[in-house]
Coordinates of C-alpha atoms in Angstrom, one line a residue:
Chain H
M1 CA -109.8 -22.4 -46.6
V2 CA -105.9 -21.5 -47.7
T3 CA -103.3 -20.1 -45.4
I4 CA -101.0 -17.1 -46.9
G5 CA -97.1 -17.8 -46.1
V6 CA -95.0 -14.3 -46.2
D7 CA -91.3 -14.7 -46.2
I8 CA -90.0 -11.0 -45.5
G9 CA -86.2 -10.7 -46.8
G10 CA -83.9 -8.0 -47.5
T11 CA -83.9 -8.9 -51.0
N12 CA -87.6 -9.9 -51.7
I13 CA -90.7 -10.6 -50.4
K14 CA -91.9 -13.9 -50.9
T15 CA -95.8 -14.8 -50.7
G16 CA -97.3 -18.3 -51.0
L17 CA -100.6 -19.2 -51.2
V18 CA -101.2 -22.6 -49.0
D19 CA -103.5 -25.4 -49.6
D20 CA -105.1 -27.6 -46.4
T21 CA -102.3 -30.5 -47.6
M22 CA -99.5 -27.6 -46.9
C23 CA -98.7 -27.2 -51.0
I24 CA -97.8 -23.5 -52.3
V25 CA -100.6 -23.6 -54.9
R26 CA -99.7 -20.2 -56.1
Q27 CA -96.7 -17.6 -55.2
S28 CA -95.6 -14.1 -55.6
V29 CA -92.2 -12.7 -55.6
V30 CA -91.6 -9.0 -55.3
P31 CA -88.6 -6.6 -54.4
F32 CA -88.4 -5.7 -50.6
P33 CA -89.4 -1.9 -50.6
A34 CA -86.8 1.2 -50.8
H35 CA -89.0 2.5 -47.9
G36 CA -88.9 -0.2 -45.5
G37 CA -92.1 1.1 -43.9
E38 CA -94.2 0.4 -47.0
A39 CA -93.5 -3.4 -46.4
A40 CA -96.8 -4.1 -44.5
Q41 CA -99.0 -2.4 -47.9
V42 CA -96.4 -4.2 -50.1
V43 CA -97.4 -7.5 -48.6
A44 CA -101.2 -6.5 -48.5
W45 CA -101.2 -5.9 -52.0
Q46 CA -99.4 -9.1 -52.8
I47 CA -102.2 -11.2 -50.8
Q48 CA -105.0 -9.3 -52.6
G49 CA -103.5 -9.6 -55.9
L50 CA -102.9 -13.7 -55.0
L51 CA -106.3 -14.0 -53.6
S52 CA -107.9 -12.6 -56.7
R53 CA -106.0 -14.3 -59.2
K54 CA -107.6 -17.7 -57.4
G55 CA -111.2 -16.0 -57.8
L56 CA -111.0 -16.0 -53.4
N57 CA -111.5 -13.2 -51.1
E58 CA -110.2 -12.8 -47.8
T59 CA -113.1 -15.1 -46.2
A60 CA -111.5 -17.9 -47.4
L61 CA -108.5 -16.9 -45.4
A62 CA -107.6 -19.3 -42.3
G63 CA -104.8 -16.8 -41.5
I64 CA -101.7 -15.0 -42.4
G65 CA -98.1 -16.0 -41.2
L66 CA -95.1 -13.6 -41.6
A67 CA -91.7 -14.5 -41.2
V68 CA -89.2 -11.8 -40.8
P69 CA -85.4 -12.1 -40.3
G70 CA -84.9 -10.6 -37.0
S71 CA -86.0 -10.6 -33.7
I72 CA -89.5 -10.2 -32.3
D73 CA -91.0 -9.0 -29.1
K74 CA -92.9 -11.5 -26.7
A75 CA -96.4 -10.3 -28.0
G76 CA -95.3 -11.1 -31.7
E77 CA -96.3 -7.7 -32.6
M78 CA -93.2 -5.9 -33.3
V79 CA -90.0 -6.6 -35.0
L80 CA -86.9 -5.3 -32.5
K81 CA -84.5 -5.7 -34.8
A82 CA -84.1 -6.8 -38.1
G83 CA -81.0 -5.2 -39.6
N84 CA -81.2 -6.6 -43.4
L85 CA -84.9 -4.9 -43.5
G86 CA -83.7 -1.1 -41.3
F87 CA -86.3 -2.3 -39.1
Y88 CA -85.7 -1.6 -35.3
H89 CA -88.7 -1.5 -33.0
E90 CA -91.2 -1.7 -36.2
P91 CA -94.8 -2.0 -35.3
L92 CA -95.3 -4.2 -38.4
I93 CA -98.3 -6.5 -37.3
S94 CA -100.4 -3.0 -36.4
K95 CA -99.5 -1.6 -39.8
F96 CA -100.7 -4.8 -41.3
R97 CA -103.7 -5.5 -39.7
P98 CA -105.9 -3.1 -40.9
Y99 CA -105.5 -4.5 -44.0
F100 CA -107.1 -8.0 -42.9
P101 CA -109.1 -6.9 -40.0
N102 CA -110.6 -10.1 -39.9
V103 CA -107.9 -12.5 -40.2
D104 CA -105.8 -13.9 -38.0
V105 CA -102.2 -12.5 -38.5
R106 CA -99.1 -14.2 -36.7
M107 CA -95.6 -13.4 -36.9
L108 CA -91.9 -15.5 -36.3
N109 CA -88.2 -15.2 -37.1
D110 CA -87.5 -16.7 -40.6
A111 CA -84.9 -19.1 -39.4
D112 CA -87.9 -20.5 -36.9
A113 CA -90.0 -20.7 -39.7
A114 CA -87.6 -22.8 -41.9
T115 CA -87.3 -25.0 -38.6
L116 CA -90.8 -25.7 -38.3
A117 CA -91.5 -26.4 -42.0
E118 CA -88.4 -28.5 -41.9
W119 CA -89.7 -30.5 -38.6
K120 CA -93.4 -30.9 -39.9
L121 CA -92.8 -31.2 -43.5
G122 CA -89.4 -31.5 -44.5
A123 CA -86.1 -33.4 -43.2
L124 CA -86.9 -33.3 -39.4
Q125 CA -90.0 -34.8 -39.4
G126 CA -90.9 -36.6 -36.1
L127 CA -88.1 -35.8 -34.2
T128 CA -87.9 -34.6 -30.5
T129 CA -84.4 -33.0 -30.6
A130 CA -83.4 -31.1 -33.8
A131 CA -81.2 -28.6 -35.5
L132 CA -81.8 -26.9 -38.8
L133 CA -78.5 -25.0 -40.1
T134 CA -79.4 -22.4 -42.6
L135 CA -75.8 -21.5 -44.5
G136 CA -76.2 -18.2 -46.9
T137 CA -74.8 -14.7 -46.6
G138 CA -75.2 -15.8 -42.5
V139 CA -75.6 -18.5 -40.5
G140 CA -78.9 -18.9 -39.5
G141 CA -80.8 -21.8 -37.6
G142 CA -83.6 -23.3 -35.0
L143 CA -84.0 -25.7 -32.6
I144 CA -86.7 -28.3 -32.2
L145 CA -86.5 -29.2 -28.5
D146 CA -88.5 -31.4 -26.4
G147 CA -90.7 -31.8 -29.2
K148 CA -91.2 -28.1 -30.0
L149 CA -89.9 -25.3 -31.7
F150 CA -87.8 -23.4 -29.4
R151 CA -87.6 -19.8 -29.8
G152 CA -85.4 -18.9 -26.6
G153 CA -85.6 -19.0 -23.2
N154 CA -86.5 -15.3 -22.7
G155 CA -88.2 -15.3 -26.0
S156 CA -85.1 -13.7 -28.1
G157 CA -84.9 -16.6 -30.3
T158 CA -81.4 -18.6 -31.2
E159 CA -78.9 -17.4 -33.0
I160 CA -76.8 -20.6 -34.1
G161 CA -74.4 -18.3 -36.2
H162 CA -73.2 -16.4 -33.4
M163 CA -72.0 -19.2 -31.2
I164 CA -68.2 -18.3 -30.5
L165 CA -66.3 -20.9 -32.5
R166 CA -63.0 -19.1 -32.8
Q167 CA -62.6 -17.0 -30.0
G168 CA -60.5 -14.0 -31.1
G169 CA -60.8 -14.7 -34.7
R170 CA -62.5 -13.4 -37.7
R171 CA -64.7 -9.9 -37.0
C172 CA -68.5 -11.0 -37.5
S173 CA -71.2 -8.6 -38.7
C174 CA -72.5 -8.5 -35.1
G175 CA -69.1 -6.7 -33.9
N176 CA -67.8 -9.8 -32.1
S177 CA -64.9 -11.6 -33.0
G178 CA -64.6 -15.4 -33.5
C179 CA -68.2 -16.3 -34.3
A180 CA -69.6 -19.3 -36.0
E181 CA -71.1 -17.1 -38.9
P182 CA -67.5 -15.8 -40.5
Y183 CA -66.4 -19.3 -40.5
A184 CA -69.5 -21.1 -41.5
S185 CA -71.6 -19.0 -44.0
A186 CA -71.2 -19.5 -47.7
G187 CA -69.7 -16.2 -47.8
A188 CA -66.5 -17.8 -45.5
L189 CA -66.1 -20.6 -48.3
E190 CA -65.3 -17.5 -50.8
Q191 CA -62.9 -16.3 -48.0
E192 CA -61.1 -19.3 -47.7
A193 CA -60.6 -19.5 -51.3
L194 CA -59.4 -15.9 -51.6
A195 CA -56.8 -16.7 -49.3
E196 CA -55.5 -19.5 -51.8
P197 CA -52.8 -17.5 -54.0
G198 CA -53.6 -17.3 -57.9
F199 CA -56.8 -19.2 -57.3
I200 CA -59.5 -16.9 -59.1
F201 CA -63.5 -17.9 -58.7
S202 CA -66.9 -16.4 -59.4
N203 CA -68.9 -17.9 -56.5
A204 CA -69.2 -20.5 -53.7
K205 CA -70.8 -23.0 -56.3
E206 CA -67.8 -22.5 -58.4
I207 CA -65.6 -23.3 -55.6
V208 CA -67.3 -26.5 -54.8
D209 CA -67.3 -27.7 -58.1
R210 CA -64.0 -27.3 -58.8
A211 CA -63.0 -29.0 -55.5
K212 CA -65.1 -31.6 -56.8
A213 CA -63.1 -31.8 -59.9
G214 CA -59.7 -31.6 -58.1
D215 CA -58.4 -28.7 -58.0
P216 CA -55.8 -28.7 -55.4
G217 CA -56.4 -25.2 -54.6
A218 CA -60.4 -25.5 -54.4
L219 CA -59.8 -28.4 -52.4
R220 CA -57.8 -26.7 -49.5
A221 CA -60.0 -24.0 -49.5
F222 CA -63.2 -26.5 -49.1
N223 CA -61.6 -28.7 -46.4
R224 CA -60.7 -25.9 -44.2
Y225 CA -64.5 -24.4 -44.8
I226 CA -65.5 -28.1 -43.8
N227 CA -63.4 -28.3 -40.6
S228 CA -65.0 -24.7 -39.4
L229 CA -68.6 -26.3 -40.3
G230 CA -67.8 -29.5 -38.5
S231 CA -66.6 -27.6 -35.5
L232 CA -70.0 -25.8 -35.2
V233 CA -72.0 -29.2 -35.9
A234 CA -70.3 -30.9 -33.6
S235 CA -70.7 -28.0 -30.7
L236 CA -74.1 -28.5 -31.4
I237 CA -74.1 -32.2 -31.0
N238 CA -72.4 -32.1 -28.0
L239 CA -74.4 -29.8 -26.3
L240 CA -78.0 -31.0 -27.1
D241 CA -76.9 -34.7 -28.7
P242 CA -80.0 -33.8 -31.2
E243 CA -81.5 -36.7 -33.4
A244 CA -80.6 -34.9 -36.4
V245 CA -79.1 -32.0 -37.7
A246 CA -80.1 -30.6 -41.0
I247 CA -78.0 -28.2 -43.3
G248 CA -80.0 -25.9 -45.6
G249 CA -79.0 -22.8 -48.0
G250 CA -77.3 -22.9 -51.5
I251 CA -74.1 -24.8 -50.1
S252 CA -76.2 -27.7 -49.2
C253 CA -76.8 -28.4 -52.8
A254 CA -73.2 -29.7 -53.1
G255 CA -74.8 -33.0 -51.8
D256 CA -73.1 -36.0 -50.8
F257 CA -69.7 -34.4 -51.9
L258 CA -70.5 -31.8 -48.9
F259 CA -72.1 -34.1 -46.3
D260 CA -69.6 -37.1 -46.8
A261 CA -66.6 -34.7 -45.8
L262 CA -68.9 -33.0 -43.1
R263 CA -69.7 -36.3 -41.3
K264 CA -66.1 -37.5 -41.9
N265 CA -65.1 -34.2 -39.8
V266 CA -67.8 -34.4 -37.3
L267 CA -67.4 -37.8 -36.1
P268 CA -64.3 -37.4 -34.3
K269 CA -65.2 -34.4 -32.7
V270 CA -68.6 -35.5 -31.3
Y271 CA -68.1 -36.6 -27.4
F272 CA -70.4 -39.6 -27.2
E273 CA -70.4 -42.8 -28.3
Q274 CA -72.9 -41.9 -31.0
C275 CA -74.3 -39.1 -32.8
G276 CA -77.4 -38.2 -34.6
S277 CA -77.9 -37.8 -38.3
I278 CA -76.4 -34.9 -40.7
L279 CA -78.4 -34.5 -43.6
P280 CA -79.7 -32.3 -46.3
A281 CA -82.6 -29.7 -45.7
A282 CA -85.7 -30.8 -47.7
L283 CA -87.6 -27.6 -48.6
G284 CA -85.4 -25.3 -50.1
N285 CA -86.5 -21.7 -50.5
E286 CA -90.0 -22.7 -49.7
A287 CA -89.1 -23.3 -46.1
G288 CA -89.8 -19.6 -44.8
M289 CA -93.2 -19.3 -46.4
L290 CA -94.3 -23.1 -45.4
G291 CA -93.1 -22.1 -42.0
A292 CA -95.1 -18.6 -41.6
A293 CA -98.3 -20.5 -42.7
L294 CA -97.7 -23.4 -40.3
W295 CA -97.0 -20.9 -37.5
V296 CA -100.7 -19.6 -37.9
K297 CA -101.9 -22.9 -37.9
T298 CA -100.5 -23.9 -35.0
Chain V
M1 CA -89.5 -41.5 5.0
V2 CA -85.9 -40.8 4.0
T3 CA -84.1 -40.7 0.8
I4 CA -80.5 -41.5 -0.2
G5 CA -78.3 -39.3 -2.6
V6 CA -75.1 -40.6 -3.2
D7 CA -72.6 -38.4 -5.7
I8 CA -70.1 -41.0 -7.2
G9 CA -66.7 -39.4 -7.6
G10 CA -63.6 -40.5 -8.7
T11 CA -61.6 -39.5 -5.5
N12 CA -64.6 -39.8 -3.1
I13 CA -67.9 -41.2 -2.8
K14 CA -70.4 -38.8 -0.8
T15 CA -73.4 -40.2 0.7
G16 CA -76.4 -38.7 2.3
L17 CA -79.4 -38.9 3.9
V18 CA -82.1 -36.8 2.9
D19 CA -85.0 -35.8 4.6
D20 CA -88.9 -35.0 3.3
T21 CA -87.7 -30.9 3.0
M22 CA -84.7 -32.0 1.4
C23 CA -82.2 -31.4 4.1
I24 CA -79.3 -33.6 4.2
V25 CA -79.5 -34.9 7.6
R26 CA -76.6 -37.0 7.7
Q27 CA -73.7 -37.6 5.3
S28 CA -70.6 -40.1 4.9
V29 CA -67.9 -39.6 2.7
V30 CA -65.2 -42.7 1.9
P31 CA -62.8 -43.0 -0.8
F32 CA -63.8 -44.3 -4.1
P33 CA -62.3 -48.0 -4.1
A34 CA -59.1 -48.9 -5.8
H35 CA -61.1 -51.5 -7.5
G36 CA -64.2 -49.8 -9.1
G37 CA -65.8 -53.1 -9.1
E38 CA -66.5 -53.0 -5.6
A39 CA -68.1 -49.6 -5.9
A40 CA -71.6 -50.8 -5.6
Q41 CA -70.5 -52.7 -2.3
V42 CA -68.9 -49.7 -0.8
V43 CA -72.1 -47.6 -1.6
A44 CA -74.2 -50.3 -0.1
W45 CA -72.1 -50.2 3.2
Q46 CA -72.3 -46.6 3.4
I47 CA -76.1 -46.5 3.2
Q48 CA -76.6 -49.2 6.1
G49 CA -74.1 -47.5 7.9
L50 CA -76.1 -44.3 7.7
L51 CA -79.7 -46.1 8.4
S52 CA -78.3 -47.8 11.5
R53 CA -76.8 -44.6 13.2
K54 CA -80.0 -43.0 12.6
G55 CA -81.8 -46.1 14.1
L56 CA -83.4 -46.6 10.8
N57 CA -83.8 -49.9 8.3
E58 CA -84.4 -50.2 4.7
T59 CA -88.2 -50.1 5.2
A60 CA -87.8 -46.1 6.0
L61 CA -86.2 -45.4 2.4
A62 CA -88.3 -43.8 -0.3
G63 CA -85.6 -44.6 -2.5
I64 CA -81.8 -44.3 -3.6
G65 CA -80.6 -42.1 -6.4
L66 CA -76.7 -42.6 -7.6
A67 CA -75.0 -40.0 -9.7
V68 CA -72.1 -40.6 -11.4
P69 CA -69.7 -38.6 -13.7
G70 CA -70.2 -40.3 -16.8
S71 CA -73.0 -41.4 -19.2
I72 CA -75.5 -43.6 -19.0
D73 CA -77.6 -46.0 -21.4
K74 CA -81.3 -45.1 -21.7
A75 CA -82.8 -47.3 -19.4
G76 CA -80.6 -46.1 -16.7
E77 CA -78.9 -49.5 -15.8
M78 CA -75.7 -49.0 -17.2
V79 CA -72.9 -46.6 -16.8
L80 CA -71.7 -46.7 -20.8
K81 CA -68.7 -44.6 -20.0
A82 CA -67.1 -42.7 -16.6
G83 CA -63.2 -41.9 -17.4
N84 CA -62.4 -41.1 -13.7
L85 CA -64.2 -44.3 -12.3
G86 CA -62.6 -46.6 -14.9
F87 CA -66.3 -47.5 -15.9
Y88 CA -67.0 -48.5 -19.6
H89 CA -70.3 -50.3 -19.8
E90 CA -70.5 -51.0 -16.0
P91 CA -73.8 -52.7 -15.0
L92 CA -73.9 -50.4 -11.7
I93 CA -77.7 -50.9 -10.9
S94 CA -78.0 -54.6 -11.2
K95 CA -74.7 -54.8 -9.1
F96 CA -75.9 -52.5 -6.6
R97 CA -79.8 -53.8 -6.4
P98 CA -79.2 -56.9 -4.5
Y99 CA -78.4 -54.9 -1.5
F100 CA -81.9 -53.4 -1.6
P101 CA -84.1 -55.4 -3.7
N102 CA -87.0 -53.7 -2.3
V103 CA -85.9 -50.1 -2.7
D104 CA -86.5 -47.7 -5.7
V105 CA -82.9 -47.5 -7.1
R106 CA -82.1 -44.8 -9.8
M107 CA -79.2 -43.3 -11.6
L108 CA -78.6 -40.3 -13.5
N109 CA -75.1 -38.1 -14.3
D110 CA -73.4 -36.0 -11.8
A111 CA -73.7 -32.6 -13.8
D112 CA -77.4 -33.5 -14.7
A113 CA -78.1 -34.0 -11.0
A114 CA -76.4 -31.0 -9.9
T115 CA -78.7 -28.9 -12.6
L116 CA -81.5 -30.4 -11.1
A117 CA -80.5 -29.7 -7.3
E118 CA -79.9 -25.8 -8.4
W119 CA -83.3 -25.9 -10.2
K120 CA -85.2 -27.4 -7.4
L121 CA -83.7 -26.2 -4.4
G122 CA -81.0 -23.8 -5.3
A123 CA -79.8 -20.8 -8.1
L124 CA -82.3 -21.8 -11.0
Q125 CA -85.2 -22.2 -9.0
G126 CA -88.6 -21.7 -11.1
L127 CA -86.8 -21.0 -14.5
T128 CA -88.0 -22.4 -17.7
T129 CA -84.6 -22.2 -19.6
A130 CA -81.4 -22.1 -17.7
A131 CA -77.7 -23.8 -17.6
L132 CA -75.6 -24.9 -14.9
L133 CA -71.7 -24.7 -15.5
T134 CA -69.5 -26.5 -12.8
L135 CA -65.8 -25.4 -13.5
G136 CA -63.3 -27.8 -11.7
T137 CA -60.8 -30.1 -13.2
G138 CA -63.1 -30.3 -16.2
V139 CA -66.0 -28.3 -17.0
G140 CA -69.2 -29.7 -16.9
G141 CA -73.1 -28.5 -16.8
G142 CA -76.4 -29.4 -17.5
L143 CA -79.5 -28.0 -19.1
I144 CA -83.3 -26.8 -17.8
L145 CA -85.0 -26.5 -20.9
D146 CA -89.0 -26.1 -21.3
G147 CA -89.1 -26.6 -17.7
K148 CA -87.7 -30.2 -17.5
L149 CA -84.0 -31.2 -16.7
F150 CA -82.6 -31.6 -20.5
R151 CA -80.8 -35.1 -21.0
G152 CA -79.7 -35.1 -24.4
G153 CA -81.8 -35.7 -27.6
N154 CA -80.7 -39.3 -27.6
G155 CA -80.1 -39.7 -24.1
S156 CA -76.5 -39.5 -24.1
G157 CA -76.5 -36.2 -21.8
T158 CA -74.9 -32.5 -22.8
E159 CA -71.6 -32.0 -22.7
I160 CA -71.1 -28.0 -22.4
G161 CA -67.0 -28.3 -21.9
H162 CA -67.2 -29.9 -25.1
M163 CA -68.6 -27.3 -27.6
I164 CA -65.8 -25.8 -29.4
L165 CA -64.6 -22.4 -28.3
R166 CA -61.3 -22.2 -30.3
Q167 CA -61.3 -24.6 -32.9
G168 CA -57.8 -25.9 -33.4
G169 CA -56.6 -24.8 -30.2
R170 CA -55.4 -26.4 -26.8
R171 CA -55.4 -30.1 -27.0
C172 CA -58.6 -31.5 -24.7
S173 CA -58.9 -34.7 -22.7
C174 CA -61.5 -36.0 -24.8
G175 CA -58.8 -36.0 -27.8
N176 CA -60.4 -33.1 -29.6
S177 CA -58.8 -29.5 -29.8
G178 CA -60.4 -26.4 -28.8
C179 CA -63.0 -27.9 -26.5
A180 CA -64.2 -25.3 -23.9
E181 CA -62.8 -27.5 -21.2
P182 CA -59.1 -26.5 -21.3
Y183 CA -60.1 -22.7 -22.0
A184 CA -62.3 -22.6 -18.9
S185 CA -62.0 -25.1 -16.0
A186 CA -60.0 -24.6 -12.8
G187 CA -57.0 -25.9 -14.6
A188 CA -57.4 -23.4 -17.6
L189 CA -56.6 -20.3 -15.0
E190 CA -53.6 -22.0 -13.7
Q191 CA -52.4 -22.8 -17.4
E192 CA -52.7 -19.2 -18.3
A193 CA -50.7 -18.3 -15.0
L194 CA -48.0 -20.7 -15.7
A195 CA -47.5 -18.3 -19.0
E196 CA -46.8 -15.6 -16.9
P197 CA -43.2 -15.3 -16.8
G198 CA -42.0 -15.5 -12.9
F199 CA -45.3 -15.9 -11.7
I200 CA -44.9 -19.0 -9.2
F201 CA -48.4 -20.1 -7.3
S202 CA -50.0 -23.2 -5.7
N203 CA -53.1 -23.5 -6.7
A204 CA -56.2 -21.3 -9.0
K205 CA -57.3 -19.8 -5.7
E206 CA -54.0 -18.2 -5.0
I207 CA -53.9 -16.9 -8.8
V208 CA -57.5 -15.3 -7.8
D209 CA -56.3 -13.6 -5.0
R210 CA -53.4 -12.5 -6.2
A211 CA -55.6 -10.6 -9.0
K212 CA -57.9 -9.3 -6.4
A213 CA -54.7 -7.7 -5.2
G214 CA -54.0 -6.0 -8.1
D215 CA -50.8 -8.5 -9.2
P216 CA -50.3 -7.6 -12.8
G217 CA -49.2 -11.0 -13.8
A218 CA -52.2 -12.7 -11.9
L219 CA -54.5 -10.0 -13.7
R220 CA -53.4 -10.7 -17.2
A221 CA -54.1 -14.7 -16.5
F222 CA -57.2 -13.9 -14.6
N223 CA -58.3 -11.8 -17.8
R224 CA -57.6 -14.0 -20.4
Y225 CA -59.3 -17.0 -18.5
I226 CA -62.4 -14.5 -18.0
N227 CA -62.3 -14.0 -21.6
S228 CA -62.2 -17.3 -22.3
L229 CA -65.2 -18.3 -19.9
G230 CA -67.2 -15.3 -21.2
S231 CA -67.1 -16.6 -24.7
L232 CA -68.2 -19.9 -23.4
V233 CA -71.1 -18.6 -21.4
A234 CA -72.1 -15.9 -24.6
S235 CA -72.0 -18.9 -26.7
L236 CA -74.7 -20.7 -24.4
I237 CA -76.9 -17.5 -24.4
N238 CA -76.8 -16.9 -28.3
L239 CA -77.9 -19.9 -28.8
L240 CA -80.3 -20.6 -25.8
D241 CA -81.3 -17.3 -24.4
P242 CA -81.7 -18.9 -21.1
E243 CA -83.3 -16.8 -18.1
A244 CA -80.1 -17.5 -16.1
V245 CA -76.4 -19.3 -16.2
A246 CA -75.4 -20.4 -12.8
I247 CA -71.8 -21.2 -12.4
G248 CA -70.2 -23.6 -9.7
G249 CA -67.3 -25.5 -8.5
G250 CA -64.3 -23.8 -6.5
I251 CA -63.7 -21.0 -8.6
S252 CA -66.9 -19.4 -8.2
C253 CA -66.1 -19.0 -4.4
A254 CA -64.2 -15.9 -6.1
G255 CA -67.7 -14.3 -5.7
D256 CA -68.1 -10.5 -7.1
F257 CA -64.8 -10.1 -8.4
L258 CA -65.4 -13.0 -10.8
F259 CA -69.0 -12.7 -11.3
D260 CA -68.7 -8.7 -12.3
A261 CA -65.4 -9.4 -14.6
L262 CA -67.6 -12.1 -16.1
R263 CA -70.6 -10.2 -16.8
K264 CA -68.6 -7.3 -18.4
N265 CA -66.9 -9.7 -20.3
V266 CA -70.5 -11.7 -21.7
L267 CA -72.5 -8.6 -22.5
P268 CA -70.8 -7.1 -25.6
K269 CA -70.8 -11.0 -27.1
V270 CA -74.8 -11.2 -26.5
Y271 CA -76.4 -10.9 -29.5
F272 CA -79.6 -10.2 -28.0
E273 CA -80.9 -7.1 -26.7
Q274 CA -81.5 -8.2 -23.1
C275 CA -79.3 -11.4 -22.0
G276 CA -80.6 -13.8 -18.6
S277 CA -78.3 -13.2 -15.5
I278 CA -75.1 -14.8 -15.0
L279 CA -75.1 -15.7 -11.1
P280 CA -73.1 -18.3 -8.9
A281 CA -74.6 -21.7 -7.9
A282 CA -75.9 -21.9 -4.6
L283 CA -75.4 -25.6 -3.2
G284 CA -71.7 -26.0 -3.5
N285 CA -70.7 -29.9 -2.6
E286 CA -74.2 -31.2 -1.8
A287 CA -75.7 -30.4 -5.4
G288 CA -74.7 -33.8 -6.6
M289 CA -76.1 -35.8 -3.6
L290 CA -79.2 -33.7 -3.7
G291 CA -80.0 -33.8 -7.2
A292 CA -79.3 -37.6 -7.1
A293 CA -82.4 -38.0 -4.1
L294 CA -84.2 -35.5 -6.0
W295 CA -83.8 -37.7 -9.1
V296 CA -85.4 -40.7 -7.5
K297 CA -88.2 -38.8 -6.3
T298 CA -89.3 -37.7 -9.6

């Protein structure tokens, strides 16, 4: 049997055919459709394409998991709100199910999917209390609590990026101000660099590379960014005392240069005598697909 | 059978004799001893006094629970750090046990005790995911997660007051800056009032009373305080999506005046469409004793 894991994003839809050992044996990437209402159909076509290229049909499917960047109703049927997809109370599952009427289909939040994947297959394996932070355009993430994926006390999920880090500070995309997101996302590093007079760069990776090379403006921007990210990680640690905090997203590719600076920043902010580890996420762009596939298997 | 719940604080030690219906049928309050090392002896004398005044002896005891304002080792034997008691790696249980060698003795953090009590007997009854915030000299609190008292992923506990609310802001007693504690404790309300030119007051209660009466300086101070407390509550909600957040400590006696203002402040900061309730804690000063007694019964 194979499982399908679908990671639906505002730019692309990634669909993976996952075998029993949780390896993605085949995948396909297509743009998210201009008319979001067609997403269910696009996903169905992707899956049918993957199956036929492997000489399989839907009887080979153990299930289909969908990861979406938004909040989901308690029944797991409706996308309540996914701004990047233009989805508001979108009945995604009931639109999708007719394409695979005999297959188990389940949906979860994409950050929860990535957390589940890192916990079962990646950086957080074997832990009982842990967090994943994904730093991209926004700040996403998820929690493992009491040896389970935590999906919010009322089922609304967890929004680490909207913890308040600097009350009264920068405006956040959510409408509030001072959230962690405008200080700790990859975009926030660019904003720090923009504040350095005369410092010109093309993207976050270049800022990190030039900070590594010792450019003073890049270093100042990088250090301010690390101070904010460090405060967010310390807040999580002081509240939950996790065994580990894993950090994913493009910026985590900065490796030891980032993680050494981050650990050095976090430790003095931690209330406890000991603190869990701070480490890179392991699964990269595949975490969403793998987590979606895992979700339908649990 | 009766249970003893002891709430050991830096000012007083409160000891309660608790019956099977979880009522405190008799209690005693004595000052915390000048030599902290004598605390075990003082607690033992208190318990012996309570028992003898009820005509009981230690064979009537189902157990003794001790709540302490600090962190405790995983085995529950040692107080690792309780600054207000002057305890650092204090072997409290091994000092105490000889007084009651045949009785089950257990220890937990005092904020955890209060949370357990509010969950089993007070404002948070029946919930699966909830938080208690206790606003006093500091900001304490605890979490109920997955239908259990949460004591930290590594056993170090939870320090809600040391989540970072205003990075780079006011100095905190923990040595860090910008923690929630210097913005949301009862003392923080006094600090806001001190910033109002010509506004003279004697304590936090008076500030609230005068804000209720419409004094402009008191109202400005109160509103700034509510804005900080509201950000802390919103951070907790955005991370954990709890069914309820209960607020205890002297300042919660301000009643609807405080809770109405707080709810109004929190709602726009909440990421989700719906949010749990924000309500006063129910057990007041007895929460620590009751939670300690509950802890030995669980």
